[in-house]
Short mmCIF file of C-alpha atoms in Angstrom, two decimals:
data_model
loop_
_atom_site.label_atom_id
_atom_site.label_comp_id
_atom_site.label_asym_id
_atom_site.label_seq_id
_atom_site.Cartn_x
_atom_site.Cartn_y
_atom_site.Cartn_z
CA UNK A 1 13.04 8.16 13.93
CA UNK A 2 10.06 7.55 16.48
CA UNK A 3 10.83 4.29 18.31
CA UNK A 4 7.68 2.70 18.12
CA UNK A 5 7.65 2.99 14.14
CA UNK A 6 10.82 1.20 12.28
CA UNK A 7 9.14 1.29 8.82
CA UNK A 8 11.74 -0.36 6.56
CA UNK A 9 9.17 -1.77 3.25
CA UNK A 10 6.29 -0.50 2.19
CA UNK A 11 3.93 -2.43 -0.39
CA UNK A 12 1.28 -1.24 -2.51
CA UNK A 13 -0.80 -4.44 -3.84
CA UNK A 14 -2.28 -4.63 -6.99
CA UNK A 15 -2.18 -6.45 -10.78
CA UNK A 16 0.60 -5.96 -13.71
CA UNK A 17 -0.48 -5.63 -16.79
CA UNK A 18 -1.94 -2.91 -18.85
CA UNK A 19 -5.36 -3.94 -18.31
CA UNK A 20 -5.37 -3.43 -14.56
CA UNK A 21 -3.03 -0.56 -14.71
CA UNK A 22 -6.23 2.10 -13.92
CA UNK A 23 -8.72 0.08 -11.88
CA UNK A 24 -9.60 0.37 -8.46
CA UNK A 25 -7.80 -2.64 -7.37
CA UNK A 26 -4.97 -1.45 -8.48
CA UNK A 27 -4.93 1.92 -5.89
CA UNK A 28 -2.09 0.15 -3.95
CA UNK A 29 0.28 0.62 -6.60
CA UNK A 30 -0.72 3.88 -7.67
CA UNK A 31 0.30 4.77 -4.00
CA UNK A 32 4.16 3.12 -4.82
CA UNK A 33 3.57 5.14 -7.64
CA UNK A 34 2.89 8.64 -6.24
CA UNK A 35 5.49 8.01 -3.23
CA UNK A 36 8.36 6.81 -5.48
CA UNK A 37 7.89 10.25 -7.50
CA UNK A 38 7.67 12.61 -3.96
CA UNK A 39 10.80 10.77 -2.31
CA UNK A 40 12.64 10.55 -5.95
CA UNK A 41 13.05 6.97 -5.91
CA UNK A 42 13.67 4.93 -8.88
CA UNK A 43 11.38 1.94 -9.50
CA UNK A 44 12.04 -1.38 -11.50
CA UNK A 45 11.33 -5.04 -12.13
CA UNK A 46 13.45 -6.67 -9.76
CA UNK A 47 13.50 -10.67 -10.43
CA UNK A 48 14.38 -11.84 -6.89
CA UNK A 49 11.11 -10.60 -5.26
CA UNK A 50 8.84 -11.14 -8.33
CA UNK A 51 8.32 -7.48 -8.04
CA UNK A 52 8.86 -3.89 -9.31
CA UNK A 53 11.25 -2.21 -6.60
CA UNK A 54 12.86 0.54 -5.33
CA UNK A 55 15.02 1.85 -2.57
CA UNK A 56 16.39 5.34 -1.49
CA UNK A 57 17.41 7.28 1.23
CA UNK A 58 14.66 10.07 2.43
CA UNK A 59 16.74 13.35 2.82
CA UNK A 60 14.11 14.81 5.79
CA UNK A 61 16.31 15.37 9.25
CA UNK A 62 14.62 12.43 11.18
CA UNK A 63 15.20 10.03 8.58
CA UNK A 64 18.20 10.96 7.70
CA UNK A 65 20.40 7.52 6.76
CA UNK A 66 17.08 5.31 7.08
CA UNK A 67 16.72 3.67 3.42
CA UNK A 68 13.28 3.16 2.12
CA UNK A 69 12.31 0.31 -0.08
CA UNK A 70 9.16 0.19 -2.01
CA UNK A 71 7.40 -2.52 -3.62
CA UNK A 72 4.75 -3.29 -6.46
CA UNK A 73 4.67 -7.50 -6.33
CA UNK A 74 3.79 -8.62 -9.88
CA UNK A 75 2.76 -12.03 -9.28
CA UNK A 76 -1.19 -11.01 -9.61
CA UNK A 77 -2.92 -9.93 -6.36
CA UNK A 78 -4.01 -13.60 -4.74
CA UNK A 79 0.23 -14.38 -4.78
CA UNK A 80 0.97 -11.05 -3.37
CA UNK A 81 2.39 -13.06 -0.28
CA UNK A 82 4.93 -14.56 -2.50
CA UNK A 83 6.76 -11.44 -3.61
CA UNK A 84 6.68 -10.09 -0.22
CA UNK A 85 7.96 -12.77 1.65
CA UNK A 86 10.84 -12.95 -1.00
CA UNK A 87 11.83 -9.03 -0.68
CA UNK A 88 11.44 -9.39 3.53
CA UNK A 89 13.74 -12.34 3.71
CA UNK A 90 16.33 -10.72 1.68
CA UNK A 91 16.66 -7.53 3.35
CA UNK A 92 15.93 -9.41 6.48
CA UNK A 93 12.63 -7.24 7.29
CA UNK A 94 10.21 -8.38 10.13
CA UNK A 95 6.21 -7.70 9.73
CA UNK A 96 6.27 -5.02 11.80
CA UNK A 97 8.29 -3.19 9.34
CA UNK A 98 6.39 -3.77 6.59
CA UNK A 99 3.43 -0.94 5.91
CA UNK A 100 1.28 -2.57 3.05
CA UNK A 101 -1.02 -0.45 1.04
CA UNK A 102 -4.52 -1.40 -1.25
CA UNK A 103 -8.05 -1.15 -1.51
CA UNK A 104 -10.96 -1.19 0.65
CA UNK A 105 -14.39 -1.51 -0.90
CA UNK A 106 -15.99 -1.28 2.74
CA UNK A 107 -14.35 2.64 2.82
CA UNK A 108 -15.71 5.11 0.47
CA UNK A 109 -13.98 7.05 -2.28
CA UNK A 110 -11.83 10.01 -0.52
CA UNK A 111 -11.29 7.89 3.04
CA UNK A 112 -8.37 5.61 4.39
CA UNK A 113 -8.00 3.42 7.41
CA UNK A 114 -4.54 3.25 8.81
CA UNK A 115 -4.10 0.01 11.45
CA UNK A 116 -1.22 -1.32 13.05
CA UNK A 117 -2.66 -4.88 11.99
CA UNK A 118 -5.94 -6.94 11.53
CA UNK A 119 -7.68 -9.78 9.29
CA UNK A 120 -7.52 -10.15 5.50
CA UNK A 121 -11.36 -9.01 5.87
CA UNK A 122 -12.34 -10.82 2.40
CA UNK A 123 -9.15 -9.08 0.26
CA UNK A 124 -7.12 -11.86 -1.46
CA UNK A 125 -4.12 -10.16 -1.50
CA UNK A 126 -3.92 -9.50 2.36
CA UNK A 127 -5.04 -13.32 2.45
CA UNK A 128 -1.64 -14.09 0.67
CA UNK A 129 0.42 -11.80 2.86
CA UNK A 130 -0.86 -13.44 5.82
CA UNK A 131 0.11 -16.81 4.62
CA UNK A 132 3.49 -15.48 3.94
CA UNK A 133 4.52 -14.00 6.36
CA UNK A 134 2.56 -16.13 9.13
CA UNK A 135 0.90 -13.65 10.93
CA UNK A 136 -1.67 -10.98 10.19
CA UNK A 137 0.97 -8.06 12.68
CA UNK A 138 1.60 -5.71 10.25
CA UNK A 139 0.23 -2.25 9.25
CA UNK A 140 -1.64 -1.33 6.62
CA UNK A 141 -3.22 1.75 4.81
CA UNK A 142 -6.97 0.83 3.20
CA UNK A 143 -7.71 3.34 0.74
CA UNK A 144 -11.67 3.75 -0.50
CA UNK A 145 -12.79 2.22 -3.66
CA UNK A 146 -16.63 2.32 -2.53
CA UNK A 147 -18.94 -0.50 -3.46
CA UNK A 148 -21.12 -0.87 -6.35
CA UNK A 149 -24.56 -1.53 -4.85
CA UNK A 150 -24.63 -2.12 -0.72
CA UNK A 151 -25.75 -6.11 -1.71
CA UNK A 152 -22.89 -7.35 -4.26
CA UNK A 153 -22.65 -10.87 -5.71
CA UNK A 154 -19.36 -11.96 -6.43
CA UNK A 155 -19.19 -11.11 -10.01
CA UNK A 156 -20.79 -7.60 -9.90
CA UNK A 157 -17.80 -7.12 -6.48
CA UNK A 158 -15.26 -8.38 -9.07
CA UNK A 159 -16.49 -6.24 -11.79
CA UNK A 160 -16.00 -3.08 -9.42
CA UNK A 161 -12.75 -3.78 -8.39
CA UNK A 162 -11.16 -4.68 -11.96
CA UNK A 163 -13.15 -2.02 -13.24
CA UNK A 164 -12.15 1.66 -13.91
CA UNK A 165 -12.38 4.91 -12.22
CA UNK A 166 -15.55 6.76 -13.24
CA UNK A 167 -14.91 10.70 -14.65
CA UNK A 168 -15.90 11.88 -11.51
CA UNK A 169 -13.62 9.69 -9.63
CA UNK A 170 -10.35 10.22 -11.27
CA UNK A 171 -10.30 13.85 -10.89
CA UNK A 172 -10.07 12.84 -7.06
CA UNK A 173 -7.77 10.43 -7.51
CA UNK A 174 -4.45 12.67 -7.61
CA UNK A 175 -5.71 14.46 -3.92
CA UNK A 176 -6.78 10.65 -2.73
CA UNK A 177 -2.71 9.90 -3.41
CA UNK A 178 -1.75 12.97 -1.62
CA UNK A 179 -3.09 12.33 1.22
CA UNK A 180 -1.92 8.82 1.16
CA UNK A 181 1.41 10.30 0.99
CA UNK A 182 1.15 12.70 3.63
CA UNK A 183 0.03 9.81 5.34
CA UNK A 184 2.65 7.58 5.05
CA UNK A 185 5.07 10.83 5.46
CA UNK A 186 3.39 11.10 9.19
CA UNK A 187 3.74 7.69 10.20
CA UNK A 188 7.87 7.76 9.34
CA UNK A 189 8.40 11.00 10.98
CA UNK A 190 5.59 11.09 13.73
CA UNK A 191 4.89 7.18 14.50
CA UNK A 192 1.90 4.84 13.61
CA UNK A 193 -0.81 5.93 16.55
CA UNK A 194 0.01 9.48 15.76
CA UNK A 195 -0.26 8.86 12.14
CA UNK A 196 -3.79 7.23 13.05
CA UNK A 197 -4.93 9.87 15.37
CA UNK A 198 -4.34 12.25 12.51
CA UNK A 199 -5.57 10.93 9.13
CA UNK A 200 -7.99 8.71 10.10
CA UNK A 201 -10.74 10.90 10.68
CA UNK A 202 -9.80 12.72 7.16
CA UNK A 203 -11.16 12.38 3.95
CA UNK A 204 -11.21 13.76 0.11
CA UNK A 205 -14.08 14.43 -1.88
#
């Protein structure tokens, strides 16, 4: 495994609950989702980190004997913090291992962002993290939701992010995951500013 790169958790933020299950704010876990199923990994609630988890080993050669832990925090997106916290403590994970996944209104549909670590930038769960964990050092994958309008008061913003994918944007939705995969498969095997140089400059759609 690169050296600069020791990915050990990676999060995908979003809400439980059958309501939330297909909304935009909810693309982090649809990531944990769509990884889980490429890497074979089992996923379930998992009491001690208020959470839906899951750990494997990746069978590629250069992670060979690296185990892989994935994690969907169920404690509704503003408390994301508190599930992660709880999983990094107990597998004794620092920030820099942790590669968080969600949604980025300020991307559009079909583009990602991959950073080695930065603000909250308005997104409560992020806010939550950083309170956690105590710093903001950790990387993270913004996927595109788009906005509504370019203005956005604060209920038409919260009415796009708890709201569903249009017709038009679920049929991207399964390559939007693939390439969030391949992304995430890049930045195990190839390193984060490798990763970035790659997929940054990509999009779907």
């Amino acid at each position: 495994m690169p050296e600069n790169i020791s990915i050990s958790l990676i999060v995908g933020l979003g809400n439980p609950g059958t309501e939330y299950e297909h909304t935009r704010h909810n693309i982090g876990f649809m990531a944990i989702d769509r990884l889980a199923k490429a890497w074979d990994i089992s996923l379930g609630k998992e009491k001690r980190f208020y959470g839906v988890f899951g750990e494997g080993r990746l069978s590629r050669q250069m992670l060979t004997g690296n185990k892989i832990r994935l994690l969907k925090p169920t404690t509704y997106m503003n408390a994301s913090g508190q599930s992660v916290r709880a999983c990094a403590d107990w597998f004794k994970c620092s920030p820099s291992q942790i590669l968080v996944i969600y949604d980025d209104m300020d991307l559009p549909l079909g583009k990602l962002r991959l950073r080695p670590s930065g603000s909250a930038g308005g997104h409560n769960g992020i806010k939550s993290m950083i309170s956690h964990l105590g710093t903001q050092d950790f990387p993270r994958l913004r996927l595109g939701i788009g906005r509504a309008n370019k203005t956005g008061d604060g209920a038409s913003v919260t009415n796009h992010v708890l709201g569903g994918f249009s017709s038009a944007e679920t049929k991207l939705l399964p390559d939007i995951l693939q390439l969030a995969t391949t992304t995430v498969d890049s930045i195990l095997n190839d390193g984060l500013d490798k990763a970035m140089s790659l997929y940054n400059s990509q999009s779907v759609g």
